[in-house]
Amino acid sequence: MPRADPATTFAARQAAGPLRQLDLRQLVERLPAIVYVADVGIEGRWRYVSPGVEAILGFTAAEMLQDVGLWARQVHPDDRARVFAREDDLIAPGAPEEYRMLHRDGSMVWVRDEAALVSDSDGQARWHGVISDISDRKRSEAKLEGRAEQQAAVARLGKRALEGAQVAELMDGALGEARRTLGVEAGAVFEHAVEAGPAIVRAQLGEIGAPPDATIAASPSSRWLPATLSGEPAGSLCCQIESASGRWGMLWLAGAPDRLFEAADVDFVQALANILADAIRQRATEQDIRHQALHDPLTGLPNRILFLDRLAHALSQARAKVAVALLDIDNFKLINDSFGHSAGDELLMQVAPRLRAALRPHDTIARLGGDEFVVLLQDVEDEHAAAAVARRIVAAFDTPFELHAGEHFAKVSLGVAISHGSDGTPTSLISDADAAMYQAKERGRARFEIFDGAMRARVVERLSVENDLRRAAQRGELELLYQPIVSLEERRLVSVEALVRWRHPTRGMLDPKAFIPVAEESGLIDPIGRWVLDSACEQAARWQAEHRDRPPLRISVNLSVQQFRQRDLETSITAALTRSGIAPSTLCIEITESVLLQESDGVRDTMTHLASRGVAFVLDDFGTGYSSLGYLTRLPISGLKIDRSFVEALGRKTRSTEITTAIVRMAQALSIEVIAEGVENELQVGELHDLGCRLGQGFHFHKPLPADGISALLGGETRPAAAG
Ligand code: C2E
Ligand code: MG
Ligand code: MG
């Protein structure tokens, strides 16, 4: 119906003459509302209804008037009781009431019904009312309420996340909030597969069917909402769960059949997804930190802390015996030194899988640090069983390692300790295994030893040696013997090597091998070494003063590798020289190749400084270590002592003889002096002489002698220097 402009109409009417009585009926019929007059009662007849009813409920005015029960039937079933109460009790007449009605097409209409009971001209009380459509207002109210609910839901989930709820719990929580707030029937939290493949369902609500395909996972947008891309509401939605470290997965929801999502709903779901993303990232960080605290970063194996924990646990509940196998890669330092640290790391990384393959799945392998690994063997029946495992571990190192630098054979020394009842603590078991490993190394490496009573006794003895040794120097129990080094040709005394002895109060005279290793391990080597150095230099000064008529007697002093770790080694040596007053050129320091193996700037500088002042350096026991010729040219080394084992083999056609020959030739080429150690017979002297070796030391000439023995030798010596 074409609508006239009210202003024009009014103006026209005014112009037409005096204002006519307004035609109220016409006015009422143009109202966008239902104006009605109806009898009281649910089945009350509608006496009048304005045509506005058709726009609001879809029924014509005539239909409403004819069909007596029509209005009552169209009241929304859920609101009937409340609305009809008005008819039954005539309560609150005149109070506006809001309720839902059904449109002819089945859709829902919110109405506001303002009615009053009015006594008509026939004396009957009837409803005179106006029903207006408030659906729009109700909808925006609901929307506001919905947003508030969504905000509350986000806050609730966020609070649970802050309180440290498990990630799985939060996922269920997010789906629960979505169901409550959006009315969805189905939904899921999917984790993207690491490799291409279907996503993994981590939490689920209702029936979800197959996980969304890869196109969703790969969607470039953080949201995936096909229908809303064109601005239309959609029936399902999907938000990415992602953080700085990447896209973890997604939160997917499907609406009830009549539920369509809008852009604001996407914001809500994305907020839920973001809470999940934060929680996942944070829990992952926590796990990382925990993992890092308990694992070795290089090999990924458990570290000492975790190992001790597992060992303690195993000991506390073991019904059977528990064994600890400690292993150390033989000469690992050499790999680092020769091929670089990355080669060392490469090797360490390959050790773990080898051990794994030699063990049962539930045995724990840990890296204690450096090249030291430890294995926890649970439920070991007896020593035989432990030995079998140890043998397998040693055998696992039979094949070479493939390093970038090339193939490399690395062997291990293994110490095994087995728990006995409840007496073992984690640390005591490890230290027993350590003692056994030490023994394995001493007995030639690439083998295993099982800790036993005898070893315990040795450990105890070692401790008591250490205790006694602490006081040995102060109590004057240390002594020096001196072994002559002679020229092979004239048998002239060229120098003497100072060799330490310990006159133990109860155990008698002890050789260095009985206490030097203990001194080295306990750090006592520093004061002992200083005492040796001072005493030897003083003694040399006395001999030099007493025998001015011969070239000054040189003195050799042995220095352990540990002494090179001292910062003030150079100072100690300088002090010994100054105090005694001997010329630096009459002091010779004997070092083993182990010193050079840890060649560092410090070692090099110390040696270079001292050498520049005339102090000589000689490589002891040459041929038993790694004899890299590199250091002979790099470092100021003036001589080498061929180890006794090579000298012993002289005269027999052996490989050792060939090596000795090669050593002497090479030393000659480098102008390095060669001294033969452990010369025991004339045959060896002849061979050495033929090889061109000029100096020798050994029982054949002299055993190590006390100082006055050397004095006697010096006194009785013919005077070759004066003669020559
Ligand atoms: P070394 O420096 O190689 O000393 C030579 C060892 O061989 C000495 O043993 C000596 O007695 C022995 N020897 C000499 N000639 C013969 C021989 O013809 N046949 C046999 N079978 N042996 C012979 P010693 O005195 O027991 O010293 C052993 C090791 O202890 C030394 O080997 C040295 O490495 C270390 N040492 C000795 N004194 C000291 C010291 O004051 N400080 C340090 N750090 N180490 C020392
Ligand atoms: Mg020596
Ligand atoms: Mg030697």
Short mmCIF file of N, CA and C in Angstrom, two decimals, residues 37-188:
data_model
loop_
_atom_site.label_atom_id
_atom_site.label_comp_id
_atom_site.label_asym_id
_atom_site.label_seq_id
_atom_site.Cartn_x
_atom_site.Cartn_y
_atom_site.Cartn_z
N VAL A 37 -8.71 -5.31 20.22
CA VAL A 37 -9.69 -5.36 21.30
C VAL A 37 -10.10 -6.83 21.36
N ALA A 38 -9.98 -7.41 22.57
CA ALA A 38 -10.28 -8.84 22.64
C ALA A 38 -11.00 -9.15 23.94
N ASP A 39 -11.80 -10.23 23.87
CA ASP A 39 -12.49 -10.69 25.07
C ASP A 39 -11.45 -11.29 26.00
N VAL A 40 -11.78 -11.26 27.30
CA VAL A 40 -10.87 -11.85 28.28
C VAL A 40 -10.91 -13.36 28.12
N GLY A 41 -9.80 -14.02 28.41
CA GLY A 41 -9.76 -15.48 28.33
C GLY A 41 -8.91 -15.94 27.16
N ILE A 42 -8.33 -17.14 27.40
CA ILE A 42 -7.43 -17.64 26.36
C ILE A 42 -8.20 -17.84 25.06
N GLU A 43 -9.39 -18.29 25.14
CA GLU A 43 -10.19 -18.51 23.96
C GLU A 43 -11.03 -17.28 23.63
N GLY A 44 -10.64 -16.18 24.24
CA GLY A 44 -11.43 -14.95 24.06
C GLY A 44 -11.44 -14.50 22.61
N ARG A 45 -12.52 -14.11 22.16
CA ARG A 45 -12.68 -13.65 20.76
C ARG A 45 -11.98 -12.34 20.55
N TRP A 46 -11.40 -12.19 19.43
CA TRP A 46 -10.80 -10.90 19.08
C TRP A 46 -11.87 -10.09 18.38
N ARG A 47 -12.16 -8.98 18.95
CA ARG A 47 -13.23 -8.14 18.43
C ARG A 47 -12.72 -7.22 17.34
N TYR A 48 -11.55 -6.79 17.56
CA TYR A 48 -10.94 -5.91 16.56
C TYR A 48 -9.44 -6.18 16.55
N VAL A 49 -8.85 -6.16 15.34
CA VAL A 49 -7.39 -6.22 15.24
C VAL A 49 -6.97 -5.39 14.04
N SER A 50 -5.95 -4.59 14.22
CA SER A 50 -5.52 -3.70 13.15
C SER A 50 -4.74 -4.50 12.09
N PRO A 51 -4.70 -4.05 10.86
CA PRO A 51 -4.04 -4.81 9.78
C PRO A 51 -2.53 -4.97 9.98
N GLY A 52 -1.97 -4.19 10.91
CA GLY A 52 -0.53 -4.30 11.19
C GLY A 52 -0.16 -5.72 11.57
N VAL A 53 -1.13 -6.52 11.98
CA VAL A 53 -0.88 -7.90 12.41
C VAL A 53 -0.24 -8.73 11.30
N GLU A 54 -0.59 -8.38 10.07
CA GLU A 54 -0.09 -9.19 8.96
C GLU A 54 1.43 -9.04 8.82
N ALA A 55 1.92 -7.80 9.01
CA ALA A 55 3.36 -7.59 8.87
C ALA A 55 4.14 -8.26 10.00
N ILE A 56 3.47 -8.33 11.15
CA ILE A 56 4.21 -8.86 12.30
C ILE A 56 4.10 -10.37 12.43
N LEU A 57 2.89 -10.93 12.24
CA LEU A 57 2.71 -12.37 12.46
C LEU A 57 2.39 -13.15 11.19
N GLY A 58 2.13 -12.43 10.09
CA GLY A 58 1.89 -13.13 8.83
C GLY A 58 0.43 -13.54 8.63
N PHE A 59 -0.40 -13.30 9.62
CA PHE A 59 -1.84 -13.59 9.46
C PHE A 59 -2.58 -12.29 9.20
N THR A 60 -3.65 -12.41 8.37
CA THR A 60 -4.42 -11.18 8.11
C THR A 60 -5.33 -10.90 9.30
N ALA A 61 -5.81 -9.65 9.33
CA ALA A 61 -6.72 -9.26 10.42
C ALA A 61 -7.96 -10.15 10.39
N ALA A 62 -8.44 -10.46 9.17
CA ALA A 62 -9.66 -11.27 9.06
C ALA A 62 -9.43 -12.65 9.67
N GLU A 63 -8.26 -13.23 9.40
CA GLU A 63 -7.96 -14.57 9.94
C GLU A 63 -7.93 -14.53 11.46
N MET A 64 -7.37 -13.48 12.02
CA MET A 64 -7.29 -13.36 13.48
C MET A 64 -8.69 -13.27 14.09
N LEU A 65 -9.54 -12.55 13.40
CA LEU A 65 -10.89 -12.35 13.96
C LEU A 65 -11.71 -13.63 13.86
N GLN A 66 -11.50 -14.37 12.77
CA GLN A 66 -12.29 -15.58 12.57
C GLN A 66 -11.85 -16.74 13.46
N ASP A 67 -10.57 -16.93 13.53
CA ASP A 67 -10.05 -18.11 14.24
C ASP A 67 -9.85 -17.76 15.71
N VAL A 68 -10.74 -18.25 16.54
CA VAL A 68 -10.78 -17.82 17.93
C VAL A 68 -9.48 -18.17 18.69
N GLY A 69 -8.93 -19.36 18.46
CA GLY A 69 -7.74 -19.77 19.24
C GLY A 69 -6.42 -19.40 18.60
N LEU A 70 -6.49 -18.66 17.52
CA LEU A 70 -5.26 -18.44 16.75
C LEU A 70 -4.17 -17.74 17.55
N TRP A 71 -4.50 -16.67 18.22
CA TRP A 71 -3.48 -15.91 18.99
C TRP A 71 -2.82 -16.82 20.02
N ALA A 72 -3.68 -17.53 20.76
CA ALA A 72 -3.14 -18.39 21.82
C ALA A 72 -2.19 -19.43 21.23
N ARG A 73 -2.54 -19.96 20.05
CA ARG A 73 -1.69 -20.98 19.45
C ARG A 73 -0.35 -20.41 18.99
N GLN A 74 -0.37 -19.12 18.63
CA GLN A 74 0.87 -18.55 18.10
C GLN A 74 1.82 -18.04 19.20
N VAL A 75 1.30 -18.05 20.44
CA VAL A 75 2.23 -17.67 21.52
C VAL A 75 3.28 -18.79 21.64
N HIS A 76 4.54 -18.42 21.77
CA HIS A 76 5.64 -19.39 21.83
C HIS A 76 5.39 -20.37 22.98
N PRO A 77 5.47 -21.66 22.71
CA PRO A 77 5.14 -22.65 23.75
C PRO A 77 5.83 -22.37 25.08
N ASP A 78 7.10 -21.90 25.02
CA ASP A 78 7.83 -21.68 26.26
C ASP A 78 7.28 -20.51 27.07
N ASP A 79 6.57 -19.62 26.40
CA ASP A 79 6.08 -18.43 27.11
C ASP A 79 4.60 -18.51 27.46
N ARG A 80 3.96 -19.59 26.99
CA ARG A 80 2.49 -19.65 27.16
C ARG A 80 2.04 -19.54 28.60
N ALA A 81 2.66 -20.32 29.44
CA ALA A 81 2.21 -20.36 30.84
C ALA A 81 2.20 -18.95 31.43
N ARG A 82 3.29 -18.24 31.17
CA ARG A 82 3.43 -16.91 31.75
C ARG A 82 2.37 -15.95 31.18
N VAL A 83 2.18 -16.04 29.85
CA VAL A 83 1.26 -15.11 29.19
C VAL A 83 -0.18 -15.42 29.56
N PHE A 84 -0.47 -16.74 29.58
CA PHE A 84 -1.87 -17.10 29.83
C PHE A 84 -2.30 -16.84 31.27
N ALA A 85 -1.32 -16.73 32.14
CA ALA A 85 -1.66 -16.44 33.52
C ALA A 85 -2.42 -15.12 33.60
N ARG A 86 -2.09 -14.24 32.65
CA ARG A 86 -2.78 -12.94 32.63
C ARG A 86 -4.28 -13.14 32.40
N GLU A 87 -4.56 -14.07 31.51
CA GLU A 87 -5.97 -14.31 31.17
C GLU A 87 -6.70 -14.96 32.34
N ASP A 88 -6.00 -15.91 32.99
CA ASP A 88 -6.66 -16.65 34.06
C ASP A 88 -6.89 -15.78 35.29
N ASP A 89 -5.88 -15.05 35.67
CA ASP A 89 -5.96 -14.35 36.96
C ASP A 89 -6.20 -12.86 36.80
N LEU A 90 -6.13 -12.42 35.57
CA LEU A 90 -6.25 -10.98 35.29
C LEU A 90 -5.27 -10.19 36.14
N ILE A 91 -4.11 -10.81 36.23
CA ILE A 91 -3.11 -10.13 37.07
C ILE A 91 -2.50 -8.98 36.33
N ALA A 92 -1.97 -8.10 37.10
CA ALA A 92 -1.22 -6.94 36.62
C ALA A 92 -1.79 -6.34 35.36
N PRO A 93 -3.08 -6.05 35.35
CA PRO A 93 -3.62 -5.48 34.13
C PRO A 93 -2.90 -4.18 33.81
N GLY A 94 -2.64 -4.00 32.58
CA GLY A 94 -1.98 -2.78 32.15
C GLY A 94 -0.49 -2.86 32.12
N ALA A 95 0.07 -3.88 32.79
CA ALA A 95 1.53 -3.98 32.77
C ALA A 95 1.99 -4.50 31.42
N PRO A 96 2.95 -3.85 30.79
CA PRO A 96 3.41 -4.35 29.50
C PRO A 96 4.12 -5.68 29.70
N GLU A 97 3.94 -6.55 28.75
CA GLU A 97 4.54 -7.86 28.87
C GLU A 97 5.29 -8.17 27.58
N GLU A 98 6.48 -8.80 27.76
CA GLU A 98 7.27 -9.15 26.58
C GLU A 98 7.29 -10.65 26.48
N TYR A 99 6.93 -11.14 25.31
CA TYR A 99 6.96 -12.59 25.11
C TYR A 99 7.19 -12.89 23.65
N ARG A 100 7.39 -14.20 23.40
CA ARG A 100 7.68 -14.61 22.03
C ARG A 100 6.44 -15.17 21.36
N MET A 101 6.31 -14.86 20.09
CA MET A 101 5.22 -15.45 19.31
C MET A 101 5.82 -16.09 18.08
N LEU A 102 5.03 -16.96 17.49
CA LEU A 102 5.49 -17.60 16.26
C LEU A 102 4.83 -16.94 15.07
N HIS A 103 5.65 -16.60 14.10
CA HIS A 103 5.16 -16.04 12.84
C HIS A 103 4.51 -17.18 12.08
N ARG A 104 3.68 -16.85 11.14
CA ARG A 104 3.04 -17.88 10.32
C ARG A 104 4.09 -18.80 9.69
N ASP A 105 5.26 -18.23 9.34
CA ASP A 105 6.29 -19.06 8.68
C ASP A 105 7.13 -19.86 9.68
N GLY A 106 6.74 -19.77 10.96
CA GLY A 106 7.46 -20.58 11.97
C GLY A 106 8.56 -19.82 12.64
N SER A 107 8.98 -18.71 12.13
CA SER A 107 10.07 -17.98 12.78
C SER A 107 9.55 -17.30 14.05
N MET A 108 10.47 -16.86 14.85
CA MET A 108 10.08 -16.36 16.16
C MET A 108 10.06 -14.83 16.16
N VAL A 109 9.06 -14.30 16.82
CA VAL A 109 8.92 -12.84 16.89
C VAL A 109 8.82 -12.46 18.36
N TRP A 110 9.65 -11.52 18.78
CA TRP A 110 9.52 -11.01 20.14
C TRP A 110 8.53 -9.85 20.11
N VAL A 111 7.54 -9.89 21.01
CA VAL A 111 6.56 -8.80 21.02
C VAL A 111 6.46 -8.18 22.41
N ARG A 112 5.96 -6.94 22.37
CA ARG A 112 5.67 -6.25 23.64
C ARG A 112 4.18 -5.97 23.60
N ASP A 113 3.51 -6.49 24.59
CA ASP A 113 2.04 -6.42 24.62
C ASP A 113 1.64 -5.48 25.76
N GLU A 114 1.06 -4.31 25.34
CA GLU A 114 0.59 -3.38 26.38
C GLU A 114 -0.94 -3.37 26.31
N ALA A 115 -1.56 -3.94 27.34
CA ALA A 115 -3.02 -4.06 27.29
C ALA A 115 -3.65 -3.53 28.58
N ALA A 116 -4.84 -3.08 28.44
CA ALA A 116 -5.57 -2.62 29.63
C ALA A 116 -6.97 -3.21 29.57
N LEU A 117 -7.51 -3.54 30.71
CA LEU A 117 -8.89 -4.03 30.75
C LEU A 117 -9.82 -2.80 30.76
N VAL A 118 -10.62 -2.74 29.75
CA VAL A 118 -11.48 -1.56 29.61
C VAL A 118 -12.94 -2.02 29.57
N SER A 119 -13.75 -1.29 30.24
CA SER A 119 -15.18 -1.63 30.22
C SER A 119 -15.80 -1.04 28.96
N ASP A 120 -16.27 -1.92 28.09
CA ASP A 120 -16.83 -1.43 26.83
C ASP A 120 -18.24 -0.85 27.06
N SER A 121 -18.80 -0.24 25.97
CA SER A 121 -20.12 0.39 26.09
C SER A 121 -21.21 -0.63 26.47
N ASP A 122 -20.97 -1.95 26.11
CA ASP A 122 -21.97 -2.96 26.48
C ASP A 122 -21.76 -3.48 27.89
N GLY A 123 -20.82 -2.83 28.61
CA GLY A 123 -20.61 -3.22 30.00
C GLY A 123 -19.62 -4.36 30.18
N GLN A 124 -19.12 -4.94 29.08
CA GLN A 124 -18.15 -6.04 29.15
C GLN A 124 -16.74 -5.50 29.31
N ALA A 125 -15.97 -6.19 30.17
CA ALA A 125 -14.55 -5.81 30.28
C ALA A 125 -13.78 -6.48 29.14
N ARG A 126 -13.04 -5.77 28.40
CA ARG A 126 -12.27 -6.33 27.29
C ARG A 126 -10.84 -5.77 27.33
N TRP A 127 -9.98 -6.52 26.70
CA TRP A 127 -8.59 -6.06 26.55
C TRP A 127 -8.55 -5.06 25.41
N HIS A 128 -7.98 -3.93 25.74
CA HIS A 128 -7.64 -2.97 24.69
C HIS A 128 -6.13 -2.89 24.69
N GLY A 129 -5.52 -3.32 23.59
CA GLY A 129 -4.06 -3.39 23.69
C GLY A 129 -3.34 -3.07 22.40
N VAL A 130 -2.02 -2.92 22.55
CA VAL A 130 -1.13 -2.69 21.40
C VAL A 130 0.02 -3.71 21.52
N ILE A 131 0.21 -4.48 20.46
CA ILE A 131 1.34 -5.42 20.44
C ILE A 131 2.34 -4.89 19.43
N SER A 132 3.58 -4.63 19.87
CA SER A 132 4.58 -4.16 18.91
C SER A 132 5.72 -5.18 18.79
N ASP A 133 6.35 -5.18 17.62
CA ASP A 133 7.44 -6.13 17.33
C ASP A 133 8.73 -5.57 17.92
N ILE A 134 9.30 -6.30 18.93
CA ILE A 134 10.55 -5.82 19.53
C ILE A 134 11.70 -6.77 19.22
N SER A 135 11.54 -7.55 18.12
CA SER A 135 12.56 -8.56 17.79
C SER A 135 13.93 -7.92 17.61
N ASP A 136 14.00 -6.80 16.93
CA ASP A 136 15.30 -6.17 16.68
C ASP A 136 15.99 -5.81 17.99
N ARG A 137 15.21 -5.21 18.90
CA ARG A 137 15.79 -4.82 20.18
C ARG A 137 16.27 -6.05 20.94
N LYS A 138 15.42 -7.09 20.91
CA LYS A 138 15.78 -8.31 21.63
C LYS A 138 17.06 -8.92 21.05
N ARG A 139 17.13 -8.88 19.70
CA ARG A 139 18.30 -9.45 19.05
C ARG A 139 19.57 -8.71 19.47
N SER A 140 19.53 -7.38 19.46
CA SER A 140 20.77 -6.69 19.81
C SER A 140 21.08 -6.84 21.30
N GLU A 141 20.03 -6.97 22.11
CA GLU A 141 20.27 -7.26 23.53
C GLU A 141 20.96 -8.61 23.70
N ALA A 142 20.47 -9.58 22.93
CA ALA A 142 21.03 -10.93 23.02
C ALA A 142 22.48 -10.92 22.57
N LYS A 143 22.71 -10.12 21.52
CA LYS A 143 24.06 -10.06 20.99
C LYS A 143 25.00 -9.50 22.05
N LEU A 144 24.56 -8.42 22.68
CA LEU A 144 25.39 -7.82 23.73
C LEU A 144 25.65 -8.80 24.85
N GLU A 145 24.55 -9.47 25.22
CA GLU A 145 24.67 -10.46 26.28
C GLU A 145 25.63 -11.57 25.88
N GLY A 146 25.53 -11.97 24.59
CA GLY A 146 26.40 -13.02 24.05
C GLY A 146 27.85 -12.59 24.11
N ARG A 147 28.11 -11.34 23.74
CA ARG A 147 29.50 -10.86 23.77
C ARG A 147 30.03 -10.87 25.21
N ALA A 148 29.16 -10.44 26.12
CA ALA A 148 29.58 -10.41 27.52
C ALA A 148 29.89 -11.82 27.99
N GLU A 149 29.04 -12.76 27.55
CA GLU A 149 29.25 -14.16 27.93
C GLU A 149 30.56 -14.67 27.37
N GLN A 150 30.82 -14.28 26.10
CA GLN A 150 32.06 -14.72 25.47
C GLN A 150 33.27 -14.15 26.21
N GLN A 151 33.15 -12.88 26.59
CA GLN A 151 34.27 -12.29 27.32
C GLN A 151 34.50 -13.00 28.65
N ALA A 152 33.39 -13.35 29.29
CA ALA A 152 33.51 -14.07 30.56
C ALA A 152 34.16 -15.43 30.32
N ALA A 153 33.78 -16.08 29.21
CA ALA A 153 34.32 -17.41 28.91
C ALA A 153 35.82 -17.32 28.67
N VAL A 154 36.26 -16.29 27.92
CA VAL A 154 37.68 -16.10 27.66
C VAL A 154 38.42 -15.86 28.97
N ALA A 155 37.80 -15.05 29.82
CA ALA A 155 38.43 -14.75 31.11
C ALA A 155 38.56 -16.01 31.95
N ARG A 156 37.49 -16.84 31.93
CA ARG A 156 37.53 -18.09 32.71
C ARG A 156 38.65 -19.00 32.25
N LEU A 157 38.75 -19.16 30.92
CA LEU A 157 39.77 -20.07 30.39
C LEU A 157 41.17 -19.51 30.68
N GLY A 158 41.30 -18.18 30.50
CA GLY A 158 42.59 -17.53 30.76
C GLY A 158 43.01 -17.73 32.22
N LYS A 159 42.05 -17.65 33.12
CA LYS A 159 42.35 -17.80 34.54
C LYS A 159 42.85 -19.22 34.81
N ARG A 160 42.17 -20.20 34.19
CA ARG A 160 42.61 -21.59 34.41
C ARG A 160 44.02 -21.80 33.88
N ALA A 161 44.30 -21.14 32.74
CA ALA A 161 45.65 -21.27 32.16
C ALA A 161 46.68 -20.68 33.12
N LEU A 162 46.33 -19.52 33.69
CA LEU A 162 47.25 -18.86 34.62
C LEU A 162 47.48 -19.70 35.87
N GLU A 163 46.41 -20.42 36.25
CA GLU A 163 46.53 -21.25 37.45
C GLU A 163 47.32 -22.52 37.20
N GLY A 164 47.78 -22.67 35.93
CA GLY A 164 48.67 -23.80 35.64
C GLY A 164 47.96 -25.07 35.24
N ALA A 165 46.72 -24.95 34.74
CA ALA A 165 46.01 -26.16 34.32
C ALA A 165 46.77 -26.86 33.20
N GLN A 166 46.61 -28.16 33.15
CA GLN A 166 47.23 -28.96 32.09
C GLN A 166 46.70 -28.51 30.74
N VAL A 167 47.53 -28.66 29.72
CA VAL A 167 47.12 -28.24 28.39
C VAL A 167 45.88 -29.02 27.93
N ALA A 168 45.86 -30.32 28.20
CA ALA A 168 44.72 -31.14 27.77
C ALA A 168 43.43 -30.64 28.42
N GLU A 169 43.56 -30.25 29.68
CA GLU A 169 42.42 -29.74 30.43
C GLU A 169 41.91 -28.43 29.80
N LEU A 170 42.87 -27.60 29.40
CA LEU A 170 42.52 -26.31 28.79
C LEU A 170 41.84 -26.52 27.44
N MET A 171 42.28 -27.54 26.71
CA MET A 171 41.66 -27.83 25.41
C MET A 171 40.21 -28.22 25.60
N ASP A 172 39.97 -29.12 26.56
CA ASP A 172 38.58 -29.49 26.84
C ASP A 172 37.81 -28.27 27.31
N GLY A 173 38.49 -27.44 28.10
CA GLY A 173 37.87 -26.23 28.61
C GLY A 173 37.45 -25.31 27.48
N ALA A 174 38.30 -25.15 26.48
CA ALA A 174 38.00 -24.25 25.35
C ALA A 174 36.78 -24.77 24.59
N LEU A 175 36.74 -26.10 24.40
CA LEU A 175 35.60 -26.66 23.68
C LEU A 175 34.32 -26.49 24.50
N GLY A 176 34.46 -26.67 25.81
CA GLY A 176 33.31 -26.53 26.70
C GLY A 176 32.77 -25.10 26.66
N GLU A 177 33.66 -24.13 26.70
CA GLU A 177 33.24 -22.74 26.66
C GLU A 177 32.57 -22.43 25.32
N ALA A 178 33.11 -23.00 24.25
CA ALA A 178 32.53 -22.76 22.93
C ALA A 178 31.12 -23.35 22.86
N ARG A 179 30.99 -24.52 23.48
CA ARG A 179 29.66 -25.15 23.46
C ARG A 179 28.65 -24.30 24.24
N ARG A 180 29.05 -23.89 25.43
CA ARG A 180 28.17 -23.08 26.26
C ARG A 180 27.83 -21.75 25.60
N THR A 181 28.84 -21.13 25.05
CA THR A 181 28.68 -19.76 24.58
C THR A 181 28.12 -19.67 23.17
N LEU A 182 28.55 -20.57 22.30
CA LEU A 182 28.12 -20.50 20.90
C LEU A 182 27.07 -21.55 20.57
N GLY A 183 26.87 -22.49 21.48
CA GLY A 183 25.90 -23.54 21.23
C GLY A 183 26.36 -24.55 20.19
N VAL A 184 27.69 -24.67 19.99
CA VAL A 184 28.15 -25.63 18.98
C VAL A 184 27.92 -27.05 19.47
N GLU A 185 27.75 -27.95 18.51
CA GLU A 185 27.52 -29.35 18.85
C GLU A 185 28.79 -30.17 18.71
N ALA A 186 29.68 -29.69 17.85
CA ALA A 186 30.89 -30.47 17.59
C ALA A 186 32.07 -29.53 17.51
N GLY A 187 33.21 -30.08 17.82
CA GLY A 187 34.42 -29.27 17.73
C GLY A 187 35.61 -30.11 18.12
N ALA A 188 36.78 -29.59 17.85
CA ALA A 188 37.98 -30.35 18.18
C ALA A 188 39.19 -29.43 18.23
#
